[in-house]
Tab-separated table of C-alpha atoms in Angstrom:
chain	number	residue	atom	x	y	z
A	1	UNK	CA	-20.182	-96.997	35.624
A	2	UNK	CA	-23.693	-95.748	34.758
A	3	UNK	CA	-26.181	-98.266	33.960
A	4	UNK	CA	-26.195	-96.744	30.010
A	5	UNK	CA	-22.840	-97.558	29.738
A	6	UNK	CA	-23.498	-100.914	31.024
A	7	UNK	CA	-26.097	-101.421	28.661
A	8	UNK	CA	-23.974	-100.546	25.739
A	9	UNK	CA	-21.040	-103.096	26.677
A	10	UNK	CA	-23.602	-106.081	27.228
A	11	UNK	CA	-24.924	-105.089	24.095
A	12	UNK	CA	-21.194	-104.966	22.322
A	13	UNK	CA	-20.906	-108.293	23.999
A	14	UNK	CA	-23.658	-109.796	22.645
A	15	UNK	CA	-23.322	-108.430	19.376
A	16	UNK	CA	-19.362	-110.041	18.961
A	17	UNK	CA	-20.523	-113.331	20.260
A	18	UNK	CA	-23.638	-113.360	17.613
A	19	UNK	CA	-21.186	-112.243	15.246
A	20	UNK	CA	-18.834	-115.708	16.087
A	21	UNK	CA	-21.907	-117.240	15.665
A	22	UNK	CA	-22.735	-116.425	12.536
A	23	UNK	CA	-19.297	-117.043	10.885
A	24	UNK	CA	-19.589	-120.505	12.258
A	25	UNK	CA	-19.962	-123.144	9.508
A	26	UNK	CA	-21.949	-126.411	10.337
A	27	UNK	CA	-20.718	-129.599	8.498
A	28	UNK	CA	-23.073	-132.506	8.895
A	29	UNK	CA	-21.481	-135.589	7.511
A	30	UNK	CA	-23.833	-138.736	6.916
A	31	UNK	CA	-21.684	-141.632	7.299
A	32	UNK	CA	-23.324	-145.482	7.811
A	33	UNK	CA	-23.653	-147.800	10.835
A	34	UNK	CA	-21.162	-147.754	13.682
A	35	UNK	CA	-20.195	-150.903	13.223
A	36	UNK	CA	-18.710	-150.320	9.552
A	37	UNK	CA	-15.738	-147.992	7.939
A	38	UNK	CA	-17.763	-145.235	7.397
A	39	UNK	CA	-18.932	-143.708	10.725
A	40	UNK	CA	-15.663	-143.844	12.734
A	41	UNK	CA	-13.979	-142.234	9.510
A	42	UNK	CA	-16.301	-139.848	9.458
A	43	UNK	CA	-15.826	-138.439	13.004
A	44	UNK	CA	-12.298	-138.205	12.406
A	45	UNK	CA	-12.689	-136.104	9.609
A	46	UNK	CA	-14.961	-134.236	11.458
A	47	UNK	CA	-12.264	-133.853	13.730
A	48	UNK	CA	-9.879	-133.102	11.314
A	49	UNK	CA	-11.717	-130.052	10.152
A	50	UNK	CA	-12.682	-128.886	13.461
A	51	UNK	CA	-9.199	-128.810	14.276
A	52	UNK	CA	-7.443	-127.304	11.204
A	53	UNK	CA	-10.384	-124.626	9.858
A	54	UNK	CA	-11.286	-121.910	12.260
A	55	UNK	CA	-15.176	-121.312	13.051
A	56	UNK	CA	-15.937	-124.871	11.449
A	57	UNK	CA	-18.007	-127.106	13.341
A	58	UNK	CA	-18.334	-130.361	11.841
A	59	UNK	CA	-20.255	-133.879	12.715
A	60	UNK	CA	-20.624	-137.142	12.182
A	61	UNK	CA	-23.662	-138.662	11.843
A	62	UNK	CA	-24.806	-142.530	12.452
A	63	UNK	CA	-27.005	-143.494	9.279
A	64	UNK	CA	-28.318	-146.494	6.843
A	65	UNK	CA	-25.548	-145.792	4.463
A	66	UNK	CA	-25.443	-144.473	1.064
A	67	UNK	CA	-29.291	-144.278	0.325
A	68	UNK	CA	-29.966	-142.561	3.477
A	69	UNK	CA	-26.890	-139.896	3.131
A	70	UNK	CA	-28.421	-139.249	-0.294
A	71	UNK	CA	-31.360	-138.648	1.150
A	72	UNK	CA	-30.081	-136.124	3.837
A	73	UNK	CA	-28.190	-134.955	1.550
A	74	UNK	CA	-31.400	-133.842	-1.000
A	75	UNK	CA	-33.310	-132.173	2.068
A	76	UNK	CA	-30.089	-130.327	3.346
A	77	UNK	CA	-29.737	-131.939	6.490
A	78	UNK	CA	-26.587	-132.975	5.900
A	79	UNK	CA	-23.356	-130.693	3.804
A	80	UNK	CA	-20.743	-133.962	3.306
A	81	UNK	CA	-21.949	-137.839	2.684
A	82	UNK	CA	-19.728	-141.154	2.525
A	83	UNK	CA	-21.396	-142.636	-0.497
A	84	UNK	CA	-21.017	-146.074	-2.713
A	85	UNK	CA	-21.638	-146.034	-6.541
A	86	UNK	CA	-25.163	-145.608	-5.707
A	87	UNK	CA	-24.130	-141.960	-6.279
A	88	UNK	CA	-23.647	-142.267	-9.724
A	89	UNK	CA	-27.308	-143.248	-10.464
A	90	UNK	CA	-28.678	-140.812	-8.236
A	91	UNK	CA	-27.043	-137.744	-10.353
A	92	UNK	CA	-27.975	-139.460	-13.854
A	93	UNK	CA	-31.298	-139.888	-12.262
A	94	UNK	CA	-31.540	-143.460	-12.698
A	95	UNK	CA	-33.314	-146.170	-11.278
A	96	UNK	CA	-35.056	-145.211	-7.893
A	97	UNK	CA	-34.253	-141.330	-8.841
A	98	UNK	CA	-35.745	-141.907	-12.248
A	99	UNK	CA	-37.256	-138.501	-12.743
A	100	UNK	CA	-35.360	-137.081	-9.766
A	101	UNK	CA	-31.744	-136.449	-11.134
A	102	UNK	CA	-29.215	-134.827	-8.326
A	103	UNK	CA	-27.710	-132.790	-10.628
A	104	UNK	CA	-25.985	-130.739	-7.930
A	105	UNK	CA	-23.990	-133.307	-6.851
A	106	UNK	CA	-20.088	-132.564	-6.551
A	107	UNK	CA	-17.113	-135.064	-5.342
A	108	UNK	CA	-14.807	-133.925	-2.624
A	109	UNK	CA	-12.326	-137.215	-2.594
A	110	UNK	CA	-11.857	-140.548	-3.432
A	111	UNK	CA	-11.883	-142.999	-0.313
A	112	UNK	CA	-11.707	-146.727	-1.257
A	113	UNK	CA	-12.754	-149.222	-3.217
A	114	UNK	CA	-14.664	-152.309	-2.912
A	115	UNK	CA	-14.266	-155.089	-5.117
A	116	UNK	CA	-16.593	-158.016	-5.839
A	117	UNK	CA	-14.790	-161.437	-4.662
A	118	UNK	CA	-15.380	-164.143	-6.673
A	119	UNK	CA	-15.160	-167.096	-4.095
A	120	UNK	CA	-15.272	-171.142	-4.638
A	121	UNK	CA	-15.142	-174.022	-2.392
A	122	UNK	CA	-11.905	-175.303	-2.267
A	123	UNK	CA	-10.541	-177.502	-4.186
A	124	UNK	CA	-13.730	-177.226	-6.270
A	125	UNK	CA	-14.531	-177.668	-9.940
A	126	UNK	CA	-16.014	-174.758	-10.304
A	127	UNK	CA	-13.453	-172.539	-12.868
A	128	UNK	CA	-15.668	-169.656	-14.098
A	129	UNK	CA	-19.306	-167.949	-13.540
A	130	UNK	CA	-20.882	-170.387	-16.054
A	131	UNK	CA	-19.837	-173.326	-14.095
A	132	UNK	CA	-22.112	-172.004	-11.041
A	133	UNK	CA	-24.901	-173.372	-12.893
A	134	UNK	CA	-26.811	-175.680	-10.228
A	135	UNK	CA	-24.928	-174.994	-7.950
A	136	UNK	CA	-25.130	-173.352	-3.946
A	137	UNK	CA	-24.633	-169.838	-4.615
A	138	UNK	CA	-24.366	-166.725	-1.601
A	139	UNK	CA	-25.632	-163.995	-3.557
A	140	UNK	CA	-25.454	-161.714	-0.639
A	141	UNK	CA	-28.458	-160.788	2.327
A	142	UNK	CA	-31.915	-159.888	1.116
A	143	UNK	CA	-32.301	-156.582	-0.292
A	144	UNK	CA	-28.791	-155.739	0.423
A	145	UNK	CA	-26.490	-154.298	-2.316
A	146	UNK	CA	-24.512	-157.212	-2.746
A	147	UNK	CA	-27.483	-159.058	-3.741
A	148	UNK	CA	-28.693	-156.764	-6.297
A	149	UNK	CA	-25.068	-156.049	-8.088
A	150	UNK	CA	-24.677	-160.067	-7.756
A	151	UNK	CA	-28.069	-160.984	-9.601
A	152	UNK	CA	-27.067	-158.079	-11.856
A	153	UNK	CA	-23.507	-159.786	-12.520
A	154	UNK	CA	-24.940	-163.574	-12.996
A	155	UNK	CA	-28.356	-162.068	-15.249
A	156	UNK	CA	-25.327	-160.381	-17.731
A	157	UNK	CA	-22.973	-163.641	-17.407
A	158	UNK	CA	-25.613	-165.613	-18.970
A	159	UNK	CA	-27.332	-167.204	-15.789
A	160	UNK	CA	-30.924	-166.519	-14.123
A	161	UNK	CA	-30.436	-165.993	-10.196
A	162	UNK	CA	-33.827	-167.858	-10.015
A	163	UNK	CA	-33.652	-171.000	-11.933
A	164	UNK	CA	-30.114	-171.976	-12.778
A	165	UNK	CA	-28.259	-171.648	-9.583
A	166	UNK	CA	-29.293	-172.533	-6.037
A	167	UNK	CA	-29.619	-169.319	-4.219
A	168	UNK	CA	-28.865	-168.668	-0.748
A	169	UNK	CA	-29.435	-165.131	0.525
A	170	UNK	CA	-25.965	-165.011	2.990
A	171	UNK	CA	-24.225	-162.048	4.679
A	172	UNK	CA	-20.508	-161.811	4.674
A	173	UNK	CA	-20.360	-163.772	8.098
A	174	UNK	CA	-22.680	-166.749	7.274
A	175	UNK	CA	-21.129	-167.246	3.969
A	176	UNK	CA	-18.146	-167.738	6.182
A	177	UNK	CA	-19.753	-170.407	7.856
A	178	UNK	CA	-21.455	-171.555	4.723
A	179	UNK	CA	-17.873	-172.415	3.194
A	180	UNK	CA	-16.623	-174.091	6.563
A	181	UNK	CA	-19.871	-176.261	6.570
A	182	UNK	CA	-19.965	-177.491	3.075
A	183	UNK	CA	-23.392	-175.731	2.642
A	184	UNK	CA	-22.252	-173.654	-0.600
A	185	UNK	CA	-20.290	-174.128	-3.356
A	186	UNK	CA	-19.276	-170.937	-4.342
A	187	UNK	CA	-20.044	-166.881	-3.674
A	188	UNK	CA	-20.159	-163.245	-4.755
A	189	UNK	CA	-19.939	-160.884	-2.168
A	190	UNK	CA	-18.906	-157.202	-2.122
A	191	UNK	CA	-16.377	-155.459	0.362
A	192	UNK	CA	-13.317	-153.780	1.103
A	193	UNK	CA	-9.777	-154.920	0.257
A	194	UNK	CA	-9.331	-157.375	3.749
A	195	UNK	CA	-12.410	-157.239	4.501
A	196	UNK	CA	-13.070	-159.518	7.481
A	197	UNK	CA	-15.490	-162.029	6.475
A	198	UNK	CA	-12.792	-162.617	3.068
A	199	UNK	CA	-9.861	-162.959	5.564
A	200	UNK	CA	-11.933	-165.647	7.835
A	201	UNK	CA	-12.984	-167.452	4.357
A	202	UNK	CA	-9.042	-167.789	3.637
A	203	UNK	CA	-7.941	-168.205	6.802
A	204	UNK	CA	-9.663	-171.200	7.118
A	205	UNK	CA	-8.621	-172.421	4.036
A	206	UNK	CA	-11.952	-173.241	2.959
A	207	UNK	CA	-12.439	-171.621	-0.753
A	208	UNK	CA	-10.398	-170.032	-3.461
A	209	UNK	CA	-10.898	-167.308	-5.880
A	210	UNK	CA	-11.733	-166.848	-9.348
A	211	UNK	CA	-11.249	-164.333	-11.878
A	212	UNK	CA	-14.252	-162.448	-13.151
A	213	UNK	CA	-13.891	-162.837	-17.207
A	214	UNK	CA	-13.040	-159.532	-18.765
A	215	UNK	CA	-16.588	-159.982	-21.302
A	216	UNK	CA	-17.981	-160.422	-17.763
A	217	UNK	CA	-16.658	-157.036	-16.057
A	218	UNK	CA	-17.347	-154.945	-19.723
A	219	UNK	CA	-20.923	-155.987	-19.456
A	220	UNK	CA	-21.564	-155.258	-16.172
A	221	UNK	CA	-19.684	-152.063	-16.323
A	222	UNK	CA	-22.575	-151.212	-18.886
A	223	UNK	CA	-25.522	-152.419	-16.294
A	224	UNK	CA	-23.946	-150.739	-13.227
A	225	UNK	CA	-21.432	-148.075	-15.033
A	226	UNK	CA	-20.080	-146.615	-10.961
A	227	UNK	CA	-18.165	-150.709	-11.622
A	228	UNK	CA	-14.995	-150.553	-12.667
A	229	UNK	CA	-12.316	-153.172	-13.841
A	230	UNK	CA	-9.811	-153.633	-10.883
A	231	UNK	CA	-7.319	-156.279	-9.439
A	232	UNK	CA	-7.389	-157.775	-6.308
A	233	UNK	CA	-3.262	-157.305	-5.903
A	234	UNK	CA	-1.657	-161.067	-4.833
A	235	UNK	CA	-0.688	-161.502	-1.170
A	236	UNK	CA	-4.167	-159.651	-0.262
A	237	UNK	CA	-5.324	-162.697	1.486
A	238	UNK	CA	-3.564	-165.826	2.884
A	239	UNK	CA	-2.542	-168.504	0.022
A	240	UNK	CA	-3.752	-165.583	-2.821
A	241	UNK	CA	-0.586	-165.615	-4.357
A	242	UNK	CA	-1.616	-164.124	-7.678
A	243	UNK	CA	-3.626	-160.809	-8.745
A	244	UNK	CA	-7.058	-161.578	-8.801
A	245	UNK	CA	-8.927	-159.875	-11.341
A	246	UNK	CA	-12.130	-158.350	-10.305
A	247	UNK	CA	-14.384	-155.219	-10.644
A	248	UNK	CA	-14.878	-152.946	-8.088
A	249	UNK	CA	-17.361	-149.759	-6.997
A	250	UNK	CA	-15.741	-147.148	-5.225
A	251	UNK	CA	-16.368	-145.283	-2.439
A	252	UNK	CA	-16.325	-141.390	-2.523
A	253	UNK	CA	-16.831	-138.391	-0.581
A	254	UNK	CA	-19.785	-136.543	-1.888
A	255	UNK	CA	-21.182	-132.822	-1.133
A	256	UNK	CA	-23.606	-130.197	-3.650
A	257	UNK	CA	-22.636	-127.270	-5.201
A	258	UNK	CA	-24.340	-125.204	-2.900
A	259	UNK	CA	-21.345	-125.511	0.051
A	260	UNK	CA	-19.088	-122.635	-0.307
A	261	UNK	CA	-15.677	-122.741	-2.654
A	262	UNK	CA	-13.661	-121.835	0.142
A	263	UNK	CA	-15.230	-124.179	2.649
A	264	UNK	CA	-14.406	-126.848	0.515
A	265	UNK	CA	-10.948	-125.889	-0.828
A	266	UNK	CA	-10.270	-125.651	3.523
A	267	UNK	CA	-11.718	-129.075	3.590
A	268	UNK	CA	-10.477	-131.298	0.605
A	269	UNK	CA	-6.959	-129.601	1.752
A	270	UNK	CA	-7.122	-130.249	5.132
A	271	UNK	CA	-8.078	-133.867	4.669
A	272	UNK	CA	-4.544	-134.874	2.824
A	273	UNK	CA	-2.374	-132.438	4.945
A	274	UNK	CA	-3.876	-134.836	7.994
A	275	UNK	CA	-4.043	-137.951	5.965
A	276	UNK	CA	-2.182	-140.123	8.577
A	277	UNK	CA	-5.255	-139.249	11.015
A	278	UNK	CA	-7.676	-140.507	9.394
A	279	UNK	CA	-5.230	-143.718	8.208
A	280	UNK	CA	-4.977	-144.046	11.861
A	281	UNK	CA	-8.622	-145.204	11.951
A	282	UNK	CA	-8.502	-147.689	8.976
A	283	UNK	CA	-5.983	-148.516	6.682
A	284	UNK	CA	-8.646	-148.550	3.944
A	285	UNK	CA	-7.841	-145.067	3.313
A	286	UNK	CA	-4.634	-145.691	1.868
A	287	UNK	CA	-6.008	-145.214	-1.292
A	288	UNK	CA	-7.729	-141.340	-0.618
A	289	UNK	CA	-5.234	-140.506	-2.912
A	290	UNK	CA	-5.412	-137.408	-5.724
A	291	UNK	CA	-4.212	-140.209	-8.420
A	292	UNK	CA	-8.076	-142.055	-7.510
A	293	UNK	CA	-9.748	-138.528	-8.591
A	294	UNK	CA	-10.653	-141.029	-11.996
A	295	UNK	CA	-12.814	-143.359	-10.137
A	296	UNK	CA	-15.089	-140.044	-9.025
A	297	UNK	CA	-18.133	-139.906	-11.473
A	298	UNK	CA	-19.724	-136.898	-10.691
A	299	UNK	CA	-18.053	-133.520	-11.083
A	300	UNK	CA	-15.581	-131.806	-8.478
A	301	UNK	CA	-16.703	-129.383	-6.179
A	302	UNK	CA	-15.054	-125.865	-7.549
A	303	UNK	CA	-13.356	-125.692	-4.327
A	304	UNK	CA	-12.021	-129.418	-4.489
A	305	UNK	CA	-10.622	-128.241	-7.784
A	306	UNK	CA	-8.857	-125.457	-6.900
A	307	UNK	CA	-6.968	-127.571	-4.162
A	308	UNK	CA	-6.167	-130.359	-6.631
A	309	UNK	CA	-4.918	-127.721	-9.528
A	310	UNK	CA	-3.005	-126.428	-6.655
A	311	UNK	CA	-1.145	-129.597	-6.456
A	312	UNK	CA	-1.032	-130.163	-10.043
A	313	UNK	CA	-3.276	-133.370	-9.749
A	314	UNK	CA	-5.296	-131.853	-12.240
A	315	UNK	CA	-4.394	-129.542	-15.144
């Protein structure tokens, strides 16, 4: 072979493997911490797709949560985010994106949702929000979301975070140990249907819940509009024998306009054909179900459509 002819096969070489290259598609997905439901989802969706969509090449990545994987999301280094109702306010361009609306912002799926547990000491006197007044209240860790949708919920109730109640700034697992100590009388905390710190709380035996009054959930649905009405269904927890009713923020599956209709229709498509995957992870997902498309607030990606049409989930 003459070294022309050489030269003209390495170059045909190189040319087909650029070309494979370039027909790759690289799917960053910003997830949250790898201790919570979000990352380990994530790589199994990323696994998913890497699997069932030739040329994709799809990641998870460890991040802060929902404010972060907005943020990656805005600069482009990142195609897919897990993302709480935080969403909702960053595509109406509300409160810390006041002036900066995401208007490209497009839902994919509806993952979970997370409910706000209304918990009291047990055996306590405490029957309804306005009875908190001066008492020990876990409003959630510093700066954490909990905290600001719980001062949110007890400012439209009627009752100022800072002067009528007593309030200690608890995560999930020290309100735990809050309860078993007798160093609270009641809290608000947000999480996931069996969500561990709950299931210690009741295991125990050491509070109860309360219903969130209907006025209660309308008004803060007006504050905080990505919170919904929902019920806690009975038998969630031990000794819960009845509904529970709550509110709840859901969790969703977010991209931008600007991935490709087909990409997407692949993606949205191979996520339910594969469902018992990512169920295989966490149980949570249960509910990534077409009939939760409702609890999306932003638009649908065209090529999310087209899959849900498809299925006549949507007319």
């Amino acid at each position: 072979m003459t070294k022309t002819a050489k030269f003209f096969i390495v170059m045909a070489m190189i040319l087909v493997f650029a070309g494979a290259a370039s027909a790759a598609t690289f799917i960053n997905i910003g997830t949250g911490s790898t201790g919570g439901t979000y990352y380990p989802v994530g790589a199994g969706m990323a696994k998913v797709w890497n699997n069932a969509i030739p040329g994709m090449k799809a990641n998870a990545q460890s991040t802060g949560g929902t404010a972060q994987n907005l943020a990656l999301l805005g600069k482009g280094e990142a195609e897919v985010i897990f993302a709480d109702g935080l969403y909702f306010f960053a595509y109406e361009g509300k409160g810390t994106f006041e002036g900066k609306p995401m208007k490209e912002l497009r839902g994919l799926v509806p993952l979970y949702a997370e409910p706000i547990h209304f918990l009291v000491a047990k055996g306590s006197n405490i029957k309804s929000i306005q009875d908190l007044k001066g008492k020990r209240v876990s409003v959630g860790a510093v700066g954490s979301g909990t905290e600001v949708t719980v001062r949110t919920l007890l400012k439209v109730a009627g009752i100022d975070p800072d002067k009528d109640i007593r309030a200690e700034n608890l995560g999930l697992s020290d309100t735990a140990g809050a309860f078993a100590d007798k160093n609270i009388d009641a809290a608000l905390t947000v999480g996931a249907l069996g969500i561990a710190g709950v299931v210690e709380i009741t295991t125990l035996g050491t509070a109860e819940f309360r219903d969130i009054p209907a006025d209660v959930v309308a008004k803060l649905g007006k504050e905080l509009p990505y919170y919904l009405p929902f019920e806690i269904p009975a038998n969630t927890y031990k000794d819960q024998t009845k509904p529970v009713k709550a509110m709840a923020s859901w969790n969703v599956l977010i991209t931008t306009e600007k991935l490709g209709d087909e990409d997407v229709y692949k993606m949205t498509k191979a996520l339910y054909e594969h469902k018992q995957d990512i169920l295989n992870i966490s149980t949570r997902l249960a509910s990534m179900s077409p009939e939760n498309l409702k609890y999306i607030q932003v638009p649908l990606h065209k090529g999310a459509e087209k899959y849900y049409r498809e299925i006549g989930a949507i007319k």
